[in-house]
Rosetta silent file (secondary structure, phi, psi, omega in degrees, C-alpha in Angstrom):
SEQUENCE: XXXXXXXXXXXXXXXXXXXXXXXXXXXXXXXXXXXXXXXXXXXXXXXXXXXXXXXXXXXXXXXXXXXXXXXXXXXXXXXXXXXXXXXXXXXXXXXXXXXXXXXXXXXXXXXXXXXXXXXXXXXXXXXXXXXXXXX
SCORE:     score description
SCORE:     0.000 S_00000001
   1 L     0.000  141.472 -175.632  -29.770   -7.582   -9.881 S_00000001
   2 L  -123.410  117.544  178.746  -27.480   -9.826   -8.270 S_00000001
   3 L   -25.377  109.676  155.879  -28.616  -12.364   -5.683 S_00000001
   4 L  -141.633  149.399 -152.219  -26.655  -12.514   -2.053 S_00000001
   5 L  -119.088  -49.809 -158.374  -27.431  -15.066   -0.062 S_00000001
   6 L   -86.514  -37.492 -171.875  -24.373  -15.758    2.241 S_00000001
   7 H   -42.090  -39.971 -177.204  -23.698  -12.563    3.982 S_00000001
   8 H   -64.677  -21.937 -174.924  -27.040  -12.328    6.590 S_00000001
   9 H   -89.912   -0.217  177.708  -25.139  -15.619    7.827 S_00000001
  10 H  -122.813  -39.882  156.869  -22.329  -14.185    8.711 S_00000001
  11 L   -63.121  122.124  163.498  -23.123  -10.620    9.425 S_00000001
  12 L   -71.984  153.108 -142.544  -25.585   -9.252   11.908 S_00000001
  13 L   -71.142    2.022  168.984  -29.007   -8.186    9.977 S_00000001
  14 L   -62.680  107.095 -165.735  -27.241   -4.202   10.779 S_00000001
  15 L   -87.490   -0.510 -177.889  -27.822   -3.255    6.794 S_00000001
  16 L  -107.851   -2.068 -171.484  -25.709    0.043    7.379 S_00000001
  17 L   -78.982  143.989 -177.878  -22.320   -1.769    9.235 S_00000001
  18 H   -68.549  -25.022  165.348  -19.557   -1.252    6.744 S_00000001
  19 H   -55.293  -89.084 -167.060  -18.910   -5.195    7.437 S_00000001
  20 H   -46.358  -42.517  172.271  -22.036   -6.249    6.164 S_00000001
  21 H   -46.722  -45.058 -166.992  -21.698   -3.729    3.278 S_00000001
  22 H   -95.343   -8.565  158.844  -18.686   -4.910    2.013 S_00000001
  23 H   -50.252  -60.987  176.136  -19.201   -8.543    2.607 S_00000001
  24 H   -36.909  -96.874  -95.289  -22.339   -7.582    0.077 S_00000001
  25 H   -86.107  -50.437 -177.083  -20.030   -5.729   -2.795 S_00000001
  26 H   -39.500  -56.039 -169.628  -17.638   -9.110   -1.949 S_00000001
  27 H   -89.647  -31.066 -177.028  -20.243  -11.755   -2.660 S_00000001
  28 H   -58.610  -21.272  175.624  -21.814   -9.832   -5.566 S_00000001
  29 H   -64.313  -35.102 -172.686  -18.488   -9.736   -7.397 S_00000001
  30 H   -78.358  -16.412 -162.876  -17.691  -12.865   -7.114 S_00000001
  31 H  -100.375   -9.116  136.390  -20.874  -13.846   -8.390 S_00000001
  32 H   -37.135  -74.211 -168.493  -20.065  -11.028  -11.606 S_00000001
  33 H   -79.061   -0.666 -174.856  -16.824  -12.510  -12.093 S_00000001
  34 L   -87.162  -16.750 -170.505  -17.711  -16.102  -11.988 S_00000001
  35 L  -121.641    7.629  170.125  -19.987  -15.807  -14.753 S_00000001
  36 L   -80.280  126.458 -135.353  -17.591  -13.846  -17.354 S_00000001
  37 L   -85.892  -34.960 -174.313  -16.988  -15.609  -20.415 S_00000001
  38 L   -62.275  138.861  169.289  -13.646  -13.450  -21.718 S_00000001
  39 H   -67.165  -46.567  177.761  -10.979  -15.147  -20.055 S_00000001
  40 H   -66.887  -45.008  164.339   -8.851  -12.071  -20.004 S_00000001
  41 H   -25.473  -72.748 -168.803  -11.484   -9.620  -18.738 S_00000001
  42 H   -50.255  -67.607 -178.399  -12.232  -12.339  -15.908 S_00000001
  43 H   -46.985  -33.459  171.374   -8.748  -12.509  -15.036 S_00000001
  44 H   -47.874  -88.334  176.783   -8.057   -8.481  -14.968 S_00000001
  45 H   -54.849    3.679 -166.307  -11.061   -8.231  -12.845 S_00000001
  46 H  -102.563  -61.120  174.425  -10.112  -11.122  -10.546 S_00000001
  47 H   -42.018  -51.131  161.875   -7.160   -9.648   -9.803 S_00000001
  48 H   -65.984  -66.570  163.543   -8.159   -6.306   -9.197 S_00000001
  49 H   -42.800  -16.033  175.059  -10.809   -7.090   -7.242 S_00000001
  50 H   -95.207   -4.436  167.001   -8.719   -9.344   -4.760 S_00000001
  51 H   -92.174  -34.683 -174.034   -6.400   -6.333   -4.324 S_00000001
  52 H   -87.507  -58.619  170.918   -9.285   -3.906   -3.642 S_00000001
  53 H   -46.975  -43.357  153.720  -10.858   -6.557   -0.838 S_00000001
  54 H   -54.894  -68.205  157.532   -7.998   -6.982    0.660 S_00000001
  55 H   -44.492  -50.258  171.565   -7.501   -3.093    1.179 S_00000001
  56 H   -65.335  -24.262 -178.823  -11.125   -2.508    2.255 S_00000001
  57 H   -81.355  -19.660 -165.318  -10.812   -5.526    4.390 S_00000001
  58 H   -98.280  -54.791  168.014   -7.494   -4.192    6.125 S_00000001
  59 H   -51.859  -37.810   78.017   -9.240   -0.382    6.472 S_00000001
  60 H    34.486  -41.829  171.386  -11.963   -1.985    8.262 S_00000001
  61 H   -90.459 -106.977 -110.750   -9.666   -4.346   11.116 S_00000001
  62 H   -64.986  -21.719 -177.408   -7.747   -1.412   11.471 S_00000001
  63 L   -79.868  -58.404 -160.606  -10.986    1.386   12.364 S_00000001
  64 L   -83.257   15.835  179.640  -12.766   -1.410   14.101 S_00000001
  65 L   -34.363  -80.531 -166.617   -9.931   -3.558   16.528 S_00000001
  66 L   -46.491  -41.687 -176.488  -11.701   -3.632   19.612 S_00000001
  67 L   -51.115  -83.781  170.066  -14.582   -4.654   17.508 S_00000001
  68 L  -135.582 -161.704  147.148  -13.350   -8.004   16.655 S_00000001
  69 L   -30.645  118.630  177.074  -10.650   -9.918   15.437 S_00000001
  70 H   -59.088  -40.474 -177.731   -8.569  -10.134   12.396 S_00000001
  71 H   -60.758  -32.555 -165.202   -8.913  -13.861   12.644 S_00000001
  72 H   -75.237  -54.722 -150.620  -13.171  -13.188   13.186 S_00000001
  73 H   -83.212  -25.372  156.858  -13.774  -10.612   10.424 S_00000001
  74 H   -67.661  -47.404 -175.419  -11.488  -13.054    8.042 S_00000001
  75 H   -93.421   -7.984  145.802  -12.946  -16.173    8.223 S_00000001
  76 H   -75.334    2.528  140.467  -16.483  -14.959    7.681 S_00000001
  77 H   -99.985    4.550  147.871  -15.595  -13.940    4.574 S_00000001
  78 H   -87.453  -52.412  177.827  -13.814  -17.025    3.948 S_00000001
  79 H   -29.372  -74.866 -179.897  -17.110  -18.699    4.930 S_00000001
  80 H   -50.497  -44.621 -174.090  -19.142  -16.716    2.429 S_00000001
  81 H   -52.146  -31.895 -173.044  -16.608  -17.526   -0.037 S_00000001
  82 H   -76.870  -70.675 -163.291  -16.472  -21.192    0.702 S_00000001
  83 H   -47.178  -31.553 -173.689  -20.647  -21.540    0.776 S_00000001
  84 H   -54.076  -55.618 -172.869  -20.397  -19.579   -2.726 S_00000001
  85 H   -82.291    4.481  165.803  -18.419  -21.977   -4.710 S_00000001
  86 H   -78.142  -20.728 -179.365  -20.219  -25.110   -3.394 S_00000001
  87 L   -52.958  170.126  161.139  -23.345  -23.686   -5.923 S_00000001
  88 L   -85.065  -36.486 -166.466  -23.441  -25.264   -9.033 S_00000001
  89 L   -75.387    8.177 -177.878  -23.580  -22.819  -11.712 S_00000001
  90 L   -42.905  123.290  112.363  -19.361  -21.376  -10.946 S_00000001
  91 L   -28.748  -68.433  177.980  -17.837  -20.612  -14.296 S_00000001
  92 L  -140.573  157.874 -167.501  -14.912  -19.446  -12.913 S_00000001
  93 L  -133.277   97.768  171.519  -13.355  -19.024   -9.724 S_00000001
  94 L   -71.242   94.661 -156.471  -11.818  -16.143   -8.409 S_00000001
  95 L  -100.766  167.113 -174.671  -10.082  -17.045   -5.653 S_00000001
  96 L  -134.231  134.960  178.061   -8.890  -15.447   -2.241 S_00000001
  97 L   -79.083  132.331  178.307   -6.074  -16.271    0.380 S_00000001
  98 L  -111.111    0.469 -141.450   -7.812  -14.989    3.472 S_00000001
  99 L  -111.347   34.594 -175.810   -4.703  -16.743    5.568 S_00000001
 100 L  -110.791  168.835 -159.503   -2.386  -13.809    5.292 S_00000001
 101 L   -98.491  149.502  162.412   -1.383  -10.695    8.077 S_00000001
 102 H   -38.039  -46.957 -164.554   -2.673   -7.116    6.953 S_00000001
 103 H   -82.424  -10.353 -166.243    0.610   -5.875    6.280 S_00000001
 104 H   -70.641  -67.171 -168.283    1.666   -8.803    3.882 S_00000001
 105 H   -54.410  -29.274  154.576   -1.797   -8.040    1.867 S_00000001
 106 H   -48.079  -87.593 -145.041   -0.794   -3.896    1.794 S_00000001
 107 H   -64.273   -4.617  179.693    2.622   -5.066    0.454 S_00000001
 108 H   -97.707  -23.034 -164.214    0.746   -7.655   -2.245 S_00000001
 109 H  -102.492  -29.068 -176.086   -1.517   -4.974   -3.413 S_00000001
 110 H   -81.513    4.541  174.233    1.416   -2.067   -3.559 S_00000001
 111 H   -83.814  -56.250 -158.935    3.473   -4.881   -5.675 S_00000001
 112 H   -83.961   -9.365  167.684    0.484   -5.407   -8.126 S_00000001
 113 H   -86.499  -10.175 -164.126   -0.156   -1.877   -8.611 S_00000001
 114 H   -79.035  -84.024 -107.949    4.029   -0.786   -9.318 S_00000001
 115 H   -85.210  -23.553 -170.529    4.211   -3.557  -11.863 S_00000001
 116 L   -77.516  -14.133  158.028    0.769   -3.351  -13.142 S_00000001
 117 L  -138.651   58.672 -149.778    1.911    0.146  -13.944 S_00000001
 118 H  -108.145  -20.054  157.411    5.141    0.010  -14.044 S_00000001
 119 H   -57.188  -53.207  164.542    5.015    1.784  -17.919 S_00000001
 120 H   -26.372  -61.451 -176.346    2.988    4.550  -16.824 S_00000001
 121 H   -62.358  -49.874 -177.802    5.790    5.057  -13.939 S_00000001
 122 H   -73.501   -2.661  166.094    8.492    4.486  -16.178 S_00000001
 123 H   -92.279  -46.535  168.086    7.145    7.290  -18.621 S_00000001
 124 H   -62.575  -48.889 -166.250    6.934    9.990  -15.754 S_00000001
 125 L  -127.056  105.913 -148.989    9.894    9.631  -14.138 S_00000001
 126 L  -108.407  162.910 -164.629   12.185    8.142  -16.579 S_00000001
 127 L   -98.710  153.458  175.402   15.765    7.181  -15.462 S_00000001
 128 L  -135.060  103.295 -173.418   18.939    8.997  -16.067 S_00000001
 129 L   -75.681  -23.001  160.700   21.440    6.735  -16.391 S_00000001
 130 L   -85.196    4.467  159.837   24.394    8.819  -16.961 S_00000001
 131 L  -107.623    2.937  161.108   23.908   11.075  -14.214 S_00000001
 132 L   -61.152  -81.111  144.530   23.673    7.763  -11.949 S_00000001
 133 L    12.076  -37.503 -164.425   27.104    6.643  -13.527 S_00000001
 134 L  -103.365   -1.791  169.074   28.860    9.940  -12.883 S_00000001
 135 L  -127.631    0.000    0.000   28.497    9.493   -9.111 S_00000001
């Protein structure tokens, strides 16, 4: 089981708001990926995860706008993030730009998935360069 600590401090004590949930899945990862010794692994997951947070954090603004702020719902999870990495025990540190607009983080996470599969893509729909050529 993995200890979170920072979230009730940021969140109101509502254990079902989709905030508060995902602030949880947010600090337990980081506290998962902070302690992983393969370097590559840790990096993999760092990555992914900061693509996937980003998306859940941007689904989330956009159902709840009247609720609060992009600026509000971001820097409490900058907060938690911040309070995390003052512990001692950090391995590693997966870190997150929180100081970016929704669509820039959509267009960061649709980047790292083309290229991150960009074989996969490049197996399905393979190019045909001579019928480019002939027009």
């Amino acid at each position: 089981m993995v200890d979170i600590k920072y979230c009730a401090d940021n969140f109101n004590s509502d254990a079902v708001s989709d905030e508060r949930k995902l602030c949880e899945k947010f600090e337990r990862n980081l506290r998962i990926i902070s302690k992983m010794e393969d370097k590559r692994t840790r990096k993999d997951k760092c990555l992914h995860f900061i693509y996937w947070i980003y998306e859940e954090a941007r689904k989330i603004i956009n159902k709840n706008y009247s609720k609060f702020t992009n600026a509000d719902f971001i820097s409490k999870f900058g907060d938690v993030q911040r309070k995390f990495y003052k512990e001692k025990d950090i391995i590693y540190y997966c870190k997150f730009y929180f100081d970016d607009t929704l669509d820039n983080w959509k267009e960061q996470k649709i980047l790292n998935d083309y290229f991150r599969n960009y074989d996969k893509i490049k197996l399905k729909y393979p190019s045909d360069r001579d019928k480019c050529q002939k027009v």
